[in-house]
Short mmCIF file of C-alpha atoms in Angstrom, two decimals:
data_model
loop_
_atom_site.label_atom_id
_atom_site.label_comp_id
_atom_site.label_asym_id
_atom_site.label_seq_id
_atom_site.Cartn_x
_atom_site.Cartn_y
_atom_site.Cartn_z
CA VAL A 1 -134.65 -88.01 28.27
CA THR A 2 -133.78 -91.46 28.72
CA PHE A 3 -130.31 -91.08 27.43
CA ASN A 4 -129.71 -87.84 29.04
CA ALA A 5 -130.48 -89.45 32.33
CA ALA A 6 -127.97 -92.29 31.56
CA ILE A 7 -125.50 -90.33 30.78
CA SER A 8 -125.43 -88.11 33.30
CA ALA A 9 -125.63 -91.30 35.98
CA CYS A 10 -122.76 -92.51 34.07
CA LYS A 11 -120.54 -88.57 34.77
CA LYS A 12 -121.80 -88.92 38.21
CA PHE A 13 -120.44 -92.28 39.14
CA GLY A 14 -117.02 -91.19 36.94
CA GLU A 15 -117.79 -93.98 34.28
CA TRP A 16 -116.96 -91.18 30.98
CA ARG A 17 -116.01 -94.10 28.79
CA ARG A 18 -119.55 -95.71 29.23
CA ALA A 19 -121.11 -92.32 29.19
CA LEU A 20 -119.33 -92.45 25.04
CA GLN A 21 -120.97 -95.44 24.21
CA LEU A 22 -124.42 -94.11 25.14
CA PHE A 23 -123.96 -91.17 23.15
CA SER A 24 -122.87 -92.80 20.50
CA ALA A 25 -125.69 -95.53 21.16
CA MET A 26 -127.66 -92.05 20.70
CA ILE A 27 -126.85 -90.73 17.78
CA VAL A 28 -127.27 -95.08 16.16
CA SER A 29 -130.53 -94.96 17.29
CA GLY A 30 -131.98 -91.25 15.95
CA ALA A 31 -132.58 -89.79 18.50
CA LYS A 32 -132.15 -85.91 19.03
CA SER A 33 -128.98 -85.08 20.98
CA ASP A 34 -129.77 -81.35 23.28
CA THR A 35 -127.94 -78.96 24.67
CA ILE A 36 -128.31 -81.12 27.94
CA THR A 37 -127.00 -84.63 26.07
CA PHE A 38 -123.77 -82.45 25.08
CA TYR A 39 -122.91 -80.75 28.99
CA ALA A 40 -123.44 -84.60 30.38
CA ALA A 41 -121.41 -86.12 27.89
CA ILE A 42 -118.53 -83.36 28.35
CA SER A 43 -119.17 -83.06 31.89
CA ALA A 44 -118.27 -87.34 32.09
CA CYS A 45 -115.17 -86.48 29.91
CA GLU A 46 -114.21 -83.55 32.53
CA ARG A 47 -114.82 -85.81 35.59
CA GLY A 48 -112.92 -88.54 33.76
CA SER A 49 -109.92 -86.17 32.52
CA ALA A 50 -110.56 -86.70 29.13
CA TRP A 51 -109.92 -83.31 28.18
CA GLU A 52 -109.69 -83.79 24.35
CA LYS A 53 -112.97 -86.09 24.02
CA ALA A 54 -114.31 -83.09 26.03
CA LEU A 55 -113.21 -80.41 23.11
CA HIS A 56 -113.93 -82.99 20.54
CA PHE A 57 -117.77 -82.81 22.01
CA SER A 58 -117.58 -78.93 22.21
CA TYR A 59 -117.03 -79.12 18.16
CA VAL A 60 -119.28 -81.29 17.27
CA MET A 61 -121.79 -79.69 19.24
CA ALA A 62 -120.83 -76.57 17.18
CA LYS A 63 -121.14 -78.09 14.03
CA ARG A 64 -124.37 -79.56 15.15
CA LYS A 65 -125.15 -75.95 15.71
CA VAL A 66 -127.03 -77.05 19.56
CA HIS A 67 -126.55 -74.10 21.25
CA SER A 68 -123.85 -73.61 23.97
CA ASN A 69 -124.57 -72.49 27.75
CA ILE A 70 -122.48 -71.46 30.01
CA MET A 71 -122.02 -74.57 32.05
CA THR A 72 -120.94 -76.42 28.61
CA PHE A 73 -118.34 -73.96 27.97
CA LYS A 74 -117.34 -74.31 31.77
CA ALA A 75 -116.87 -77.82 31.65
CA VAL A 76 -114.77 -77.99 28.23
CA MET A 77 -112.46 -75.04 30.19
CA SER A 78 -112.10 -77.89 33.49
CA ALA A 79 -111.16 -80.60 31.31
CA SER A 80 -108.66 -78.57 29.49
CA GLY A 81 -107.80 -77.37 32.84
CA ARG A 82 -107.53 -81.04 34.06
CA GLY A 83 -105.15 -81.93 31.23
CA LEU A 84 -103.07 -78.81 31.93
CA GLU A 85 -104.42 -77.21 28.35
CA TRP A 86 -104.69 -74.08 30.07
CA LYS A 87 -104.30 -71.91 26.82
CA ILE A 88 -107.65 -73.82 25.66
CA ALA A 89 -109.79 -72.89 28.44
CA VAL A 90 -107.97 -69.04 27.26
CA GLN A 91 -109.15 -69.53 24.41
CA LEU A 92 -112.91 -70.51 24.70
CA LEU A 93 -112.74 -67.39 27.28
CA SER A 94 -111.64 -64.95 24.64
CA MET A 95 -114.41 -66.28 22.32
CA MET A 96 -116.94 -66.18 24.92
CA VAL A 97 -116.25 -62.38 25.30
CA GLN A 98 -115.74 -61.73 21.41
CA CYS A 99 -119.27 -63.53 21.05
CA ARG A 100 -120.44 -61.36 23.44
CA ALA A 101 -121.98 -63.70 26.00
CA GLN A 102 -122.48 -62.99 29.90
CA LEU A 103 -119.50 -64.20 31.68
CA ASN A 104 -119.85 -64.96 34.97
CA THR A 105 -117.68 -66.24 38.16
CA THR A 106 -117.92 -69.89 37.43
CA VAL A 107 -116.21 -69.94 34.22
CA CYS A 108 -113.62 -67.04 35.16
CA ASN A 109 -112.77 -69.30 37.98
CA ALA A 110 -112.42 -72.92 35.65
CA THR A 111 -109.81 -70.84 33.51
CA ILE A 112 -108.09 -69.21 36.66
CA SER A 113 -107.70 -72.76 38.02
CA ALA A 114 -106.54 -74.15 34.39
CA CYS A 115 -103.76 -71.27 34.46
CA ARG A 116 -103.11 -71.83 38.21
CA LYS A 117 -102.62 -76.19 37.14
CA ALA A 118 -100.29 -74.81 34.97
CA ASP A 119 -98.35 -72.64 36.77
CA GLU A 120 -99.33 -69.57 34.29
CA TRP A 121 -99.55 -67.35 37.41
CA GLN A 122 -99.63 -64.13 35.24
CA LYS A 123 -102.36 -65.06 32.96
CA ALA A 124 -104.48 -65.94 36.40
CA LEU A 125 -103.84 -62.42 37.44
CA GLN A 126 -104.70 -61.15 34.09
CA ILE A 127 -107.73 -62.81 34.12
CA PHE A 128 -108.57 -61.59 37.54
CA SER A 129 -108.18 -58.30 37.04
CA ALA A 130 -110.29 -58.48 33.84
CA MET A 131 -112.96 -60.28 36.19
CA ALA A 132 -112.78 -56.63 38.36
CA GLN A 133 -112.71 -54.82 34.65
CA GLY A 134 -115.66 -56.24 33.52
CA LYS A 135 -117.93 -56.52 36.70
CA VAL A 136 -118.15 -60.18 37.15
CA GLU A 137 -117.78 -60.65 40.73
CA ALA A 138 -114.76 -62.76 42.35
CA SER A 139 -115.91 -65.56 44.75
CA THR A 140 -113.71 -67.23 47.40
CA LYS A 141 -112.60 -69.71 45.51
CA THR A 142 -111.49 -66.87 42.97
CA PHE A 143 -109.30 -65.73 45.40
CA SER A 144 -107.84 -68.98 47.27
CA ALA A 145 -106.88 -70.12 42.91
CA VAL A 146 -105.18 -66.95 42.52
CA ILE A 147 -103.50 -66.97 45.38
CA SER A 148 -102.67 -70.72 45.06
CA ALA A 149 -101.36 -69.69 41.23
CA CYS A 150 -99.18 -66.94 42.44
CA GLY A 151 -98.00 -68.41 46.12
CA LYS A 152 -96.77 -71.46 43.65
CA VAL A 153 -93.93 -69.06 42.15
CA ASP A 154 -93.51 -66.81 45.14
CA GLU A 155 -95.80 -63.89 43.38
CA TRP A 156 -98.05 -63.86 46.37
CA GLU A 157 -97.10 -60.33 46.93
#
């Protein structure tokens, strides 16, 4: 619990490198990592625009058979978007669909935002359309991201 709190505090203050150091110290000490630990570390990487580290943590999480939740997926997707690695966010969303994970507005928004940042307006529209088909409710943030993606390339009509 102490390591989780410390890693979360690092995330809050944008200290992603320190969060990774704490995570490493936790492993060395033999303390058990869980979904909360990984989410905190991935989120710290997201805030620090360290998408490669966030993706690495998601792989380590799977390798250690630590359960991923919707928030860990969203954090990796957001980190990927910050790194203009929209394909990773889309692949994670596809993986969630294949695993029959319950999609929500948050993960769809993260993926649409990743596409928007990389000027992939067509993919953003495709995900937006899939949300309606999958009965995932769009939010104001969803509409804003889609409009912004299309507006960047004058495809807002």
